[in-house]
PDB file of N, CA and C in Angstrom:
ATOM      1  N   MET A1085     112.108  89.093 144.528  1.00 57.00           N
ATOM      2  CA  MET A1085     112.745  88.527 143.770  1.00 57.00           C
ATOM      3  C   MET A1085     114.523  88.701 143.858  1.00 57.00           C
ATOM      4  N   GLY A1086     113.971  89.646 143.462  1.00 64.00           N
ATOM      5  CA  GLY A1086     115.472  90.613 143.655  1.00 64.00           C
ATOM      6  C   GLY A1086     116.309  90.106 142.997  1.00 64.00           C
ATOM      7  N   PRO A1087     117.461  90.742 142.846  1.00 73.00           N
ATOM      8  CA  PRO A1087     118.106  90.285 141.318  1.00 73.00           C
ATOM      9  C   PRO A1087     118.485  88.596 141.549  1.00 73.00           C
ATOM     10  N   VAL A1088     118.478  88.654 139.726  1.00 74.00           N
ATOM     11  CA  VAL A1088     118.631  86.599 139.830  1.00 74.00           C
ATOM     12  C   VAL A1088     119.537  86.657 138.838  1.00 74.00           C
ATOM     13  N   LEU A1089     120.011  85.191 138.865  1.00 73.00           N
ATOM     14  CA  LEU A1089     121.123  85.155 137.887  1.00 73.00           C
ATOM     15  C   LEU A1089     120.268  83.702 137.134  1.00 73.00           C
ATOM     16  N   THR A1090     120.587  83.185 136.197  1.00 75.00           N
ATOM     17  CA  THR A1090     120.358  81.795 135.560  1.00 75.00           C
ATOM     18  C   THR A1090     122.213  81.253 135.103  1.00 75.00           C
ATOM     19  N   ILE A1091     122.533  80.464 135.014  1.00 76.00           N
ATOM     20  CA  ILE A1091     123.275  80.144 134.829  1.00 76.00           C
ATOM     21  C   ILE A1091     123.046  78.656 133.419  1.00 76.00           C
ATOM     22  N   GLU A1092     123.670  79.260 132.459  1.00 70.00           N
ATOM     23  CA  GLU A1092     122.723  77.905 131.128  1.00 70.00           C
ATOM     24  C   GLU A1092     124.658  77.371 130.811  1.00 70.00           C
ATOM     25  N   PRO A1093     124.942  76.224 130.622  1.00 55.00           N
ATOM     26  CA  PRO A1093     124.182  74.959 131.694  1.00 55.00           C
ATOM     27  C   PRO A1093     124.178  74.982 132.650  1.00 55.00           C
ATOM     28  N   PRO A1094     123.592  74.208 134.001  1.00 66.00           N
ATOM     29  CA  PRO A1094     122.692  73.673 133.575  1.00 66.00           C
ATOM     30  C   PRO A1094     120.709  73.817 133.955  1.00 66.00           C
ATOM     31  N   GLY A1095     120.814  75.346 133.908  1.00 70.00           N
ATOM     32  CA  GLY A1095     119.610  76.196 134.134  1.00 70.00           C
ATOM     33  C   GLY A1095     119.339  76.431 135.735  1.00 70.00           C
ATOM     34  N   THR A1096     120.852  76.576 136.106  1.00 80.00           N
ATOM     35  CA  THR A1096     120.667  76.959 137.561  1.00 80.00           C
ATOM     36  C   THR A1096     120.002  78.152 137.810  1.00 80.00           C
ATOM     37  N   PHE A1097     119.264  78.768 139.285  1.00 82.00           N
ATOM     38  CA  PHE A1097     118.220  79.390 138.675  1.00 82.00           C
ATOM     39  C   PHE A1097     118.429  80.072 140.998  1.00 82.00           C
ATOM     40  N   TYR A1098     119.461  80.910 140.630  1.00 84.00           N
ATOM     41  CA  TYR A1098     119.516  82.030 141.872  1.00 84.00           C
ATOM     42  C   TYR A1098     118.872  83.113 142.139  1.00 84.00           C
ATOM     43  N   THR A1099     118.712  83.679 143.186  1.00 82.00           N
ATOM     44  CA  THR A1099     117.439  84.378 143.612  1.00 82.00           C
ATOM     45  C   THR A1099     117.857  85.689 144.788  1.00 82.00           C
ATOM     46  N   ASN A1100     117.241  86.531 144.835  1.00 82.00           N
ATOM     47  CA  ASN A1100     118.285  87.243 146.336  1.00 82.00           C
ATOM     48  C   ASN A1100     119.254  87.444 146.245  1.00 82.00           C
ATOM     49  N   LEU A1101     120.012  87.816 145.121  1.00 86.00           N
ATOM     50  CA  LEU A1101     122.045  88.023 145.140  1.00 86.00           C
ATOM     51  C   LEU A1101     121.877  89.706 145.324  1.00 86.00           C
ATOM     52  N   THR A1102     123.151  89.238 145.956  1.00 86.00           N
ATOM     53  CA  THR A1102     123.837  90.868 146.408  1.00 86.00           C
ATOM     54  C   THR A1102     125.846  90.560 145.426  1.00 86.00           C
ATOM     55  N   ALA A1103     126.044  91.473 145.801  1.00 87.00           N
ATOM     56  CA  ALA A1103     127.449  91.831 145.259  1.00 87.00           C
ATOM     57  C   ALA A1103     128.179  89.972 145.802  1.00 87.00           C
ATOM     58  N   ALA A1104     128.007  90.458 147.091  1.00 89.00           N
ATOM     59  CA  ALA A1104     129.059  89.500 147.981  1.00 89.00           C
ATOM     60  C   ALA A1104     129.121  88.451 147.814  1.00 89.00           C
ATOM     61  N   ASP A1105     127.427  87.668 147.148  1.00 89.00           N
ATOM     62  CA  ASP A1105     127.254  86.461 146.311  1.00 89.00           C
ATOM     63  C   ASP A1105     128.031  86.246 145.756  1.00 89.00           C
ATOM     64  N   VAL A1106     129.029  87.217 144.270  1.00 88.00           N
ATOM     65  CA  VAL A1106     129.913  86.914 143.440  1.00 88.00           C
ATOM     66  C   VAL A1106     130.435  85.825 143.462  1.00 88.00           C
ATOM     67  N   PRO A1107     131.186  86.354 144.341  1.00 90.00           N
ATOM     68  CA  PRO A1107     132.871  85.386 145.012  1.00 90.00           C
ATOM     69  C   PRO A1107     132.693  84.151 144.970  1.00 90.00           C
ATOM     70  N   GLN A1108     131.675  83.313 145.581  1.00 91.00           N
ATOM     71  CA  GLN A1108     131.509  82.594 146.225  1.00 91.00           C
ATOM     72  C   GLN A1108     130.412  81.726 144.915  1.00 91.00           C
ATOM     73  N   ILE A1109     129.559  82.208 144.204  1.00 88.00           N
ATOM     74  CA  ILE A1109     128.654  81.827 142.584  1.00 88.00           C
ATOM     75  C   ILE A1109     130.116  80.841 141.594  1.00 88.00           C
ATOM     76  N   VAL A1110     131.173  82.259 141.939  1.00 89.00           N
ATOM     77  CA  VAL A1110     132.027  82.270 140.678  1.00 89.00           C
ATOM     78  C   VAL A1110     133.367  80.899 140.938  1.00 89.00           C
ATOM     79  N   GLU A1111     133.191  80.606 142.419  1.00 90.00           N
ATOM     80  CA  GLU A1111     134.388  79.917 143.229  1.00 90.00           C
ATOM     81  C   GLU A1111     133.605  78.334 143.182  1.00 90.00           C
ATOM     82  N   GLU A1112     132.373  78.408 143.781  1.00 88.00           N
ATOM     83  CA  GLU A1112     131.130  77.022 143.927  1.00 88.00           C
ATOM     84  C   GLU A1112     130.876  76.449 142.267  1.00 88.00           C
ATOM     85  N   THR A1113     130.455  77.349 141.576  1.00 86.00           N
ATOM     86  CA  THR A1113     129.662  77.352 140.668  1.00 86.00           C
ATOM     87  C   THR A1113     130.037  76.362 139.298  1.00 86.00           C
ATOM     88  N   LEU A1114     130.782  77.887 138.714  1.00 86.00           N
ATOM     89  CA  LEU A1114     130.823  77.935 138.240  1.00 86.00           C
ATOM     90  C   LEU A1114     132.816  77.630 137.545  1.00 86.00           C
ATOM     91  N   ILE A1115     133.134  77.782 138.292  1.00 88.00           N
ATOM     92  CA  ILE A1115     134.405  77.122 138.775  1.00 88.00           C
ATOM     93  C   ILE A1115     134.206  74.810 138.876  1.00 88.00           C
ATOM     94  N   LYS A1116     133.586  75.332 140.215  1.00 87.00           N
ATOM     95  CA  LYS A1116     133.314  73.656 140.727  1.00 87.00           C
ATOM     96  C   LYS A1116     132.475  72.840 140.450  1.00 87.00           C
ATOM     97  N   GLY A1117     131.942  73.565 139.622  1.00 83.00           N
ATOM     98  CA  GLY A1117     130.544  73.165 139.525  1.00 83.00           C
ATOM     99  C   GLY A1117     129.829  72.656 140.688  1.00 83.00           C
ATOM    100  N   ARG A1118     129.160  73.068 141.389  1.00 85.00           N
ATOM    101  CA  ARG A1118     128.573  73.199 142.935  1.00 85.00           C
ATOM    102  C   ARG A1118     127.489  73.979 142.743  1.00 85.00           C
ATOM    103  N   VAL A1119     126.387  73.029 142.989  1.00 85.00           N
ATOM    104  CA  VAL A1119     125.172  74.560 143.334  1.00 85.00           C
ATOM    105  C   VAL A1119     125.904  74.894 145.084  1.00 85.00           C
ATOM    106  N   ILE A1120     125.140  75.820 144.682  1.00 87.00           N
ATOM    107  CA  ILE A1120     124.784  76.927 146.321  1.00 87.00           C
ATOM    108  C   ILE A1120     123.069  76.550 146.627  1.00 87.00           C
ATOM    109  N   ASN A1121     122.927  75.821 146.731  1.00 83.00           N
ATOM    110  CA  ASN A1121     121.385  75.829 147.349  1.00 83.00           C
ATOM    111  C   ASN A1121     120.675  76.653 148.186  1.00 83.00           C
ATOM    112  N   LYS A1122     121.153  77.640 149.127  1.00 83.00           N
ATOM    113  CA  LYS A1122     121.001  78.809 149.959  1.00 83.00           C
ATOM    114  C   LYS A1122     120.680  80.104 148.877  1.00 83.00           C
ATOM    115  N   LEU A1123     121.758  79.958 147.412  1.00 86.00           N
ATOM    116  CA  LEU A1123     120.937  81.147 147.088  1.00 86.00           C
ATOM    117  C   LEU A1123     119.360  80.310 145.969  1.00 86.00           C
ATOM    118  N   LEU A1124     119.810  79.741 145.364  1.00 83.00           N
ATOM    119  CA  LEU A1124     118.945  78.481 145.125  1.00 83.00           C
ATOM    120  C   LEU A1124     116.780  79.342 145.420  1.00 83.00           C
ATOM    121  N   TYR A1125     116.365  79.964 143.562  1.00 75.00           N
ATOM    122  CA  TYR A1125     114.845  79.969 144.202  1.00 75.00           C
ATOM    123  C   TYR A1125     114.453  79.134 145.065  1.00 75.00           C
ATOM    124  N   LYS A1126     113.704  79.768 145.905  1.00 68.00           N
ATOM    125  CA  LYS A1126     112.766  78.957 146.804  1.00 68.00           C
ATOM    126  C   LYS A1126     111.079  79.594 147.133  1.00 68.00           C
ATOM    127  N   GLU A1127     110.336  78.816 146.945  1.00 60.00           N
ATOM    128  CA  GLU A1127     109.032  78.969 147.174  1.00 60.00           C
ATOM    129  C   GLU A1127     108.931  80.791 148.596  1.00 60.00           C
ATOM    130  N   PRO A1128     108.414  81.566 149.098  1.00 60.00           N
ATOM    131  CA  PRO A1128     108.678  82.192 149.970  1.00 60.00           C
ATOM    132  C   PRO A1128     107.808  81.857 151.171  1.00 60.00           C
ATOM    133  N   THR A1129     108.709  81.807 152.227  1.00 63.00           N
ATOM    134  CA  THR A1129     108.333  80.888 153.704  1.00 63.00           C
ATOM    135  C   THR A1129     108.234  82.877 154.380  1.00 63.00           C
ATOM    136  N   GLY A1130     108.931  82.731 154.453  1.00 68.00           N
ATOM    137  CA  GLY A1130     108.856  84.405 155.192  1.00 68.00           C
ATOM    138  C   GLY A1130     110.258  83.885 155.841  1.00 68.00           C
ATOM    139  N   ARG A1131     111.492  83.518 155.930  1.00 71.00           N
ATOM    140  CA  ARG A1131     112.576  83.088 156.598  1.00 71.00           C
ATOM    141  C   ARG A1131     113.130  81.954 156.324  1.00 71.00           C
ATOM    142  N   LYS A1132     114.743  82.700 155.908  1.00 78.00           N
ATOM    143  CA  LYS A1132     115.065  81.653 155.138  1.00 78.00           C
ATOM    144  C   LYS A1132     115.280  80.647 156.485  1.00 78.00           C
ATOM    145  N   THR A1133     115.538  78.928 156.028  1.00 81.00           N
ATOM    146  CA  THR A1133     115.412  78.028 156.745  1.00 81.00           C
ATOM    147  C   THR A1133     117.058  76.939 155.757  1.00 81.00           C
ATOM    148  N   VAL A1134     117.432  76.009 156.527  1.00 82.00           N
ATOM    149  CA  VAL A1134     118.105  75.064 156.462  1.00 82.00           C
ATOM    150  C   VAL A1134     117.840  73.522 155.595  1.00 82.00           C
ATOM    151  N   GLN A1135     117.321  73.800 154.483  1.00 80.00           N
ATOM    152  CA  GLN A1135     116.682  71.942 154.726  1.00 80.00           C
ATOM    153  C   GLN A1135     117.500  71.300 155.230  1.00 80.00           C
ATOM    154  N   HIS A1136     118.913  70.716 154.689  1.00 84.00           N
ATOM    155  CA  HIS A1136     119.012  70.218 155.825  1.00 84.00           C
ATOM    156  C   HIS A1136     121.017  70.588 155.364  1.00 84.00           C
ATOM    157  N   ALA A1137     121.855  69.803 155.935  1.00 90.00           N
ATOM    158  CA  ALA A1137     123.113  70.363 156.004  1.00 90.00           C
ATOM    159  C   ALA A1137     124.405  69.401 155.503  1.00 90.00           C
ATOM    160  N   GLY A1138     123.906  68.145 155.178  1.00 91.00           N
ATOM    161  CA  GLY A1138     124.596  66.815 155.257  1.00 91.00           C
ATOM    162  C   GLY A1138     124.289  65.798 156.569  1.00 91.00           C
ATOM    163  N   GLY A1139     124.048  64.216 156.591  1.00 92.00           N
ATOM    164  CA  GLY A1139     124.042  64.034 158.001  1.00 92.00           C
ATOM    165  C   GLY A1139     125.602  62.868 158.128  1.00 92.00           C
ATOM    166  N   THR A1140     124.761  62.446 159.694  1.00 93.00           N
ATOM    167  CA  THR A1140     125.385  60.842 159.748  1.00 93.00           C
ATOM    168  C   THR A1140     125.075  60.375 159.875  1.00 93.00           C
ATOM    169  N   ILE A1141     125.051  58.750 160.365  1.00 92.00           N
ATOM    170  CA  ILE A1141     124.283  57.461 160.168  1.00 92.00           C
ATOM    171  C   ILE A1141     125.084  57.051 162.031  1.00 92.00           C
ATOM    172  N   LEU A1142     123.891  56.922 162.954  1.00 91.00           N
ATOM    173  CA  LEU A1142     124.265  56.404 163.891  1.00 91.00           C
ATOM    174  C   LEU A1142     124.265  55.442 163.937  1.00 91.00           C
ATOM    175  N   PRO A1143     125.125  54.776 165.599  1.00 92.00           N
ATOM    176  CA  PRO A1143     125.369  53.511 165.854  1.00 92.00           C
ATOM    177  C   PRO A1143     124.458  52.513 165.545  1.00 92.00           C
ATOM    178  N   ASN A1144     122.659  52.824 166.078  1.00 91.00           N
ATOM    179  CA  ASN A1144     121.503  52.132 165.952  1.00 91.00           C
ATOM    180  C   ASN A1144     121.917  51.566 164.461  1.00 91.00           C
ATOM    181  N   GLY A1145     121.906  52.755 162.511  1.00 87.00           N
ATOM    182  CA  GLY A1145     121.489  52.801 161.731  1.00 87.00           C
ATOM    183  C   GLY A1145     120.328  53.656 160.587  1.00 87.00           C
ATOM    184  N   LEU A1146     119.971  54.383 162.304  1.00 89.00           N
ATOM    185  CA  LEU A1146     119.064  54.876 161.913  1.00 89.00           C
ATOM    186  C   LEU A1146     119.858  56.624 161.541  1.00 89.00           C
ATOM    187  N   THR A1147     119.841  57.890 161.117  1.00 89.00           N
ATOM    188  CA  THR A1147     120.286  58.632 159.997  1.00 89.00           C
ATOM    189  C   THR A1147     119.492  60.473 161.164  1.00 89.00           C
ATOM    190  N   GLN A1148     120.422  61.409 160.794  1.00 91.00           N
ATOM    191  CA  GLN A1148     120.279  62.414 161.734  1.00 91.00           C
ATOM    192  C   GLN A1148     121.117  63.327 160.492  1.00 91.00           C
ATOM    193  N   HIS A1149     120.138  64.316 160.497  1.00 91.00           N
ATOM    194  CA  HIS A1149     120.926  65.766 159.686  1.00 91.00           C
ATOM    195  C   HIS A1149     121.171  66.593 160.568  1.00 91.00           C
ATOM    196  N   PHE A1150     121.941  67.261 159.455  1.00 93.00           N
ATOM    197  CA  PHE A1150     123.525  68.238 159.802  1.00 93.00           C
ATOM    198  C   PHE A1150     121.877  69.237 160.556  1.00 93.00           C
ATOM    199  N   GLY A1151     121.477  70.068 160.688  1.00 90.00           N
ATOM    200  CA  GLY A1151     120.763  71.721 160.881  1.00 90.00           C
ATOM    201  C   GLY A1151     119.357  71.866 160.034  1.00 90.00           C
ATOM    202  N   TYR A1152     118.980  70.589 160.025  1.00 86.00           N
ATOM    203  CA  TYR A1152     117.440  70.573 159.530  1.00 86.00           C
ATOM    204  C   TYR A1152     116.666  71.284 159.886  1.00 86.00           C
ATOM    205  N   LYS A1153     115.901  72.262 159.211  1.00 83.00           N
ATOM    206  CA  LYS A1153     115.184  73.208 159.588  1.00 83.00           C
ATOM    207  C   LYS A1153     115.797  74.440 160.489  1.00 83.00           C
ATOM    208  N   GLU A1154     116.878  74.510 160.540  1.00 88.00           N
ATOM    209  CA  GLU A1154     117.336  75.470 161.560  1.00 88.00           C
ATOM    210  C   GLU A1154     117.094  76.909 160.842  1.00 88.00           C
ATOM    211  N   GLU A1155     117.094  78.071 161.718  1.00 87.00           N
ATOM    212  CA  GLU A1155     116.848  79.072 160.799  1.00 87.00           C
ATOM    213  C   GLU A1155     119.107  80.026 160.189  1.00 87.00           C
ATOM    214  N   ASP A1156     119.181  79.709 158.887  1.00 87.00           N
ATOM    215  CA  ASP A1156     120.415  79.811 158.262  1.00 87.00           C
ATOM    216  C   ASP A1156     120.511  81.333 158.519  1.00 87.00           C
ATOM    217  N   ARG A1157     121.815  81.651 159.033  1.00 88.00           N
ATOM    218  CA  ARG A1157     122.905  82.265 159.822  1.00 88.00           C
ATOM    219  C   ARG A1157     123.735  81.756 158.938  1.00 88.00           C
ATOM    220  N   GLY A1158     124.285  81.076 158.302  1.00 88.00           N
ATOM    221  CA  GLY A1158     125.564  80.672 157.694  1.00 88.00           C
ATOM    222  C   GLY A1158     126.437  79.880 158.326  1.00 88.00           C
ATOM    223  N   GLN A1159     125.804  79.537 159.237  1.00 93.00           N
ATOM    224  CA  GLN A1159     126.354  78.640 160.110  1.00 93.00           C
ATOM    225  C   GLN A1159     127.151  76.945 159.724  1.00 93.00           C
ATOM    226  N   TRP A1160     126.253  76.458 158.813  1.00 90.00           N
ATOM    227  CA  TRP A1160     126.840  75.802 157.511  1.00 90.00           C
ATOM    228  C   TRP A1160     126.952  75.673 156.648  1.00 90.00           C
ATOM    229  N   ASP A1161     128.019  76.912 156.485  1.00 89.00           N
ATOM    230  CA  ASP A1161     128.621  77.058 155.217  1.00 89.00           C
ATOM    231  C   ASP A1161     129.689  76.570 154.220  1.00 89.00           C
ATOM    232  N   GLU A1162     130.564  76.072 155.750  1.00 90.00           N
ATOM    233  CA  GLU A1162     131.619  76.024 155.455  1.00 90.00           C
ATOM    234  C   GLU A1162     132.097  74.213 154.337  1.00 90.00           C
ATOM    235  N   GLU A1163     132.959  73.924 153.554  1.00 88.00           N
ATOM    236  CA  GLU A1163     132.894  72.941 153.308  1.00 88.00           C
ATOM    237  C   GLU A1163     132.746  71.715 154.665  1.00 88.00           C
ATOM    238  N   ARG A1164     132.557  70.339 154.503  1.00 89.00           N
ATOM    239  CA  ARG A1164     133.122  69.379 155.196  1.00 89.00           C
ATOM    240  C   ARG A1164     132.610  67.842 155.291  1.00 89.00           C
ATOM    241  N   ASP A1165     133.365  67.564 155.679  1.00 92.00           N
ATOM    242  CA  ASP A1165     132.819  65.521 155.247  1.00 92.00           C
ATOM    243  C   ASP A1165     131.585  65.713 155.963  1.00 92.00           C
ATOM    244  N   VAL A1166     130.875  64.631 155.503  1.00 92.00           N
ATOM    245  CA  VAL A1166     129.567  63.866 155.947  1.00 92.00           C
ATOM    246  C   VAL A1166     129.672  62.528 155.959  1.00 92.00           C
ATOM    247  N   GLU A1167     128.738  61.986 155.954  1.00 92.00           N
ATOM    248  CA  GLU A1167     128.135  60.624 155.974  1.00 92.00           C
ATOM    249  C   GLU A1167     127.360  60.271 154.773  1.00 92.00           C
ATOM    250  N   TYR A1168     126.412  61.146 154.430  1.00 88.00           N
ATOM    251  CA  TYR A1168     125.738  60.949 153.317  1.00 88.00           C
ATOM    252  C   TYR A1168     125.222  62.846 153.138  1.00 88.00           C
ATOM    253  N   VAL A1169     124.081  62.389 151.852  1.00 83.00           N
ATOM    254  CA  VAL A1169     123.425  64.037 151.412  1.00 83.00           C
ATOM    255  C   VAL A1169     122.088  63.460 151.202  1.00 83.00           C
ATOM    256  N   THR A1170     121.069  63.802 151.306  1.00 76.00           N
ATOM    257  CA  THR A1170     120.034  63.346 150.643  1.00 76.00           C
ATOM    258  C   THR A1170     119.607  64.678 149.771  1.00 76.00           C
ATOM    259  N   GLY A1171     118.036  64.340 148.836  1.00 66.00           N
ATOM    260  CA  GLY A1171     117.818  65.943 148.143  1.00 66.00           C
ATOM    261  C   GLY A1171     116.975  64.692 146.780  1.00 66.00           C
ATOM    262  N   CYS A1172     115.652  65.640 146.228  1.00 60.00           N
ATOM    263  CA  CYS A1172     115.412  65.159 145.330  1.00 60.00           C
ATOM    264  C   CYS A1172     116.047  65.212 144.222  1.00 60.00           C
ATOM    265  N   SER A1173     116.981  66.084 144.417  1.00 61.00           N
ATOM    266  CA  SER A1173     117.866  65.768 142.732  1.00 61.00           C
ATOM    267  C   SER A1173     119.100  66.175 143.315  1.00 61.00           C
ATOM    268  N   ILE A1174     120.766  65.906 142.557  1.00 65.00           N
ATOM    269  CA  ILE A1174     121.748  65.735 143.169  1.00 65.00           C
ATOM    270  C   ILE A1174     121.848  66.123 141.465  1.00 65.00           C
ATOM    271  N   ALA A1175     123.153  66.621 141.179  1.00 69.00           N
ATOM    272  CA  ALA A1175     123.893  66.901 140.365  1.00 69.00           C
ATOM    273  C   ALA A1175     125.325  67.130 140.337  1.00 69.00           C
ATOM    274  N   ILE A1176     125.373  65.626 139.600  1.00 74.00           N
ATOM    275  CA  ILE A1176     127.109  64.786 139.572  1.00 74.00           C
ATOM    276  C   ILE A1176     127.296  64.900 138.011  1.00 74.00           C
ATOM    277  N   PRO A1177     129.209  65.521 138.326  1.00 78.00           N
ATOM    278  CA  PRO A1177     129.471  65.546 137.162  1.00 78.00           C
ATOM    279  C   PRO A1177     129.325  64.039 136.461  1.00 78.00           C
ATOM    280  N   MET A1178     129.053  64.427 134.894  1.00 80.00           N
ATOM    281  CA  MET A1178     129.686  63.618 134.091  1.00 80.00           C
ATOM    282  C   MET A1178     130.246  62.483 134.475  1.00 80.00           C
ATOM    283  N   ARG A1179     132.325  62.917 134.539  1.00 83.00           N
ATOM    284  CA  ARG A1179     133.182  62.358 134.753  1.00 83.00           C
ATOM    285  C   ARG A1179     133.341  62.029 136.071  1.00 83.00           C
ATOM    286  N   ILE A1180     132.571  61.811 136.969  1.00 80.00           N
ATOM    287  CA  ILE A1180     132.216  60.728 137.739  1.00 80.00           C
ATOM    288  C   ILE A1180     131.992  59.503 137.078  1.00 80.00           C
ATOM    289  N   PHE A1181     130.795  59.673 136.771  1.00 79.00           N
ATOM    290  CA  PHE A1181     130.036  57.869 135.741  1.00 79.00           C
ATOM    291  C   PHE A1181     130.679  57.616 134.864  1.00 79.00           C
ATOM    292  N   GLU A1182     131.854  58.127 134.078  1.00 82.00           N
ATOM    293  CA  GLU A1182     132.699  58.153 133.569  1.00 82.00           C
ATOM    294  C   GLU A1182     133.807  57.160 133.757  1.00 82.00           C
ATOM    295  N   GLU A1183     133.813  57.516 135.059  1.00 86.00           N
ATOM    296  CA  GLU A1183     134.693  56.607 135.877  1.00 86.00           C
ATOM    297  C   GLU A1183     134.292  55.879 137.047  1.00 86.00           C
ATOM    298  N   PHE A1184     133.265  55.054 137.895  1.00 83.00           N
ATOM    299  CA  PHE A1184     132.630  54.507 138.127  1.00 83.00           C
ATOM    300  C   PHE A1184     132.074  53.253 137.258  1.00 83.00           C
ATOM    301  N   GLY A1185     131.416  53.977 136.798  1.00 80.00           N
ATOM    302  CA  GLY A1185     130.320  53.543 135.997  1.00 80.00           C
ATOM    303  C   GLY A1185     129.340  54.368 135.869  1.00 80.00           C
ATOM    304  N   LEU A1186     127.935  53.779 135.926  1.00 74.00           N
ATOM    305  CA  LEU A1186     126.282  54.202 136.626  1.00 74.00           C
ATOM    306  C   LEU A1186     126.110  53.234 137.179  1.00 74.00           C
ATOM    307  N   TYR A1187     124.754  53.573 138.200  1.00 69.00           N
ATOM    308  CA  TYR A1187     124.587  52.826 138.869  1.00 69.00           C
ATOM    309  C   TYR A1187     124.385  51.750 138.575  1.00 69.00           C
ATOM    310  N   ASP A1188     124.304  51.195 139.795  1.00 70.00           N
ATOM    311  CA  ASP A1188     124.227  49.465 139.671  1.00 70.00           C
ATOM    312  C   ASP A1188     122.645  49.102 139.486  1.00 70.00           C
ATOM    313  N   ASP A1189     122.545  48.465 138.804  1.00 72.00           N
ATOM    314  CA  ASP A1189     120.741  47.773 137.959  1.00 72.00           C
ATOM    315  C   ASP A1189     119.854  47.455 139.405  1.00 72.00           C
ATOM    316  N   ARG A1190     120.496  47.237 140.523  1.00 74.00           N
ATOM    317  CA  ARG A1190     119.809  46.412 141.632  1.00 74.00           C
ATOM    318  C   ARG A1190     119.123  47.274 142.714  1.00 74.00           C
ATOM    319  N   TYR A1191     119.404  48.913 142.599  1.00 66.00           N
ATOM    320  CA  TYR A1191     119.507  49.914 142.517  1.00 66.00           C
ATOM    321  C   TYR A1191     117.447  51.054 141.849  1.00 66.00           C
ATOM    322  N   PHE A1192     117.271  49.736 140.973  1.00 65.00           N
ATOM    323  CA  PHE A1192     116.875  50.454 140.064  1.00 65.00           C
ATOM    324  C   PHE A1192     115.684  50.409 140.596  1.00 65.00           C
ATOM    325  N   PRO A1193     114.067  51.736 140.778  1.00 60.00           N
ATOM    326  CA  PRO A1193     114.546  53.448 140.366  1.00 60.00           C
ATOM    327  C   PRO A1193     115.215  53.148 141.048  1.00 60.00           C
ATOM    328  N   THR A1194     115.867  54.435 140.911  1.00 51.00           N
ATOM    329  CA  THR A1194     116.823  55.362 142.139  1.00 51.00           C
ATOM    330  C   THR A1194     116.068  56.468 142.123  1.00 51.00           C
TER     331      THR A1194
END
């Protein structure tokens, strides 16, 4: 599992860290409150792959993930605008809900 780091709150558990990861953890997680998905603990699979790096909505309404199942060589590390993101969980700062309100009831359960 290599060097590990747990950040409380919110319970972020990073694994297989190197000294080179520290500046990104400080900037993205501690300062900006963002999770760095590729550093999160994952069940071993033999190689690191990208789950997705956002996506685009095609003219016919279908969607396309960026980077889906690609070997992770850092090609998706730069921040950029995307049309959507997916995931089984998402960390949204409370200030967003305070500014815009909670989810629309028409989308329950979300």
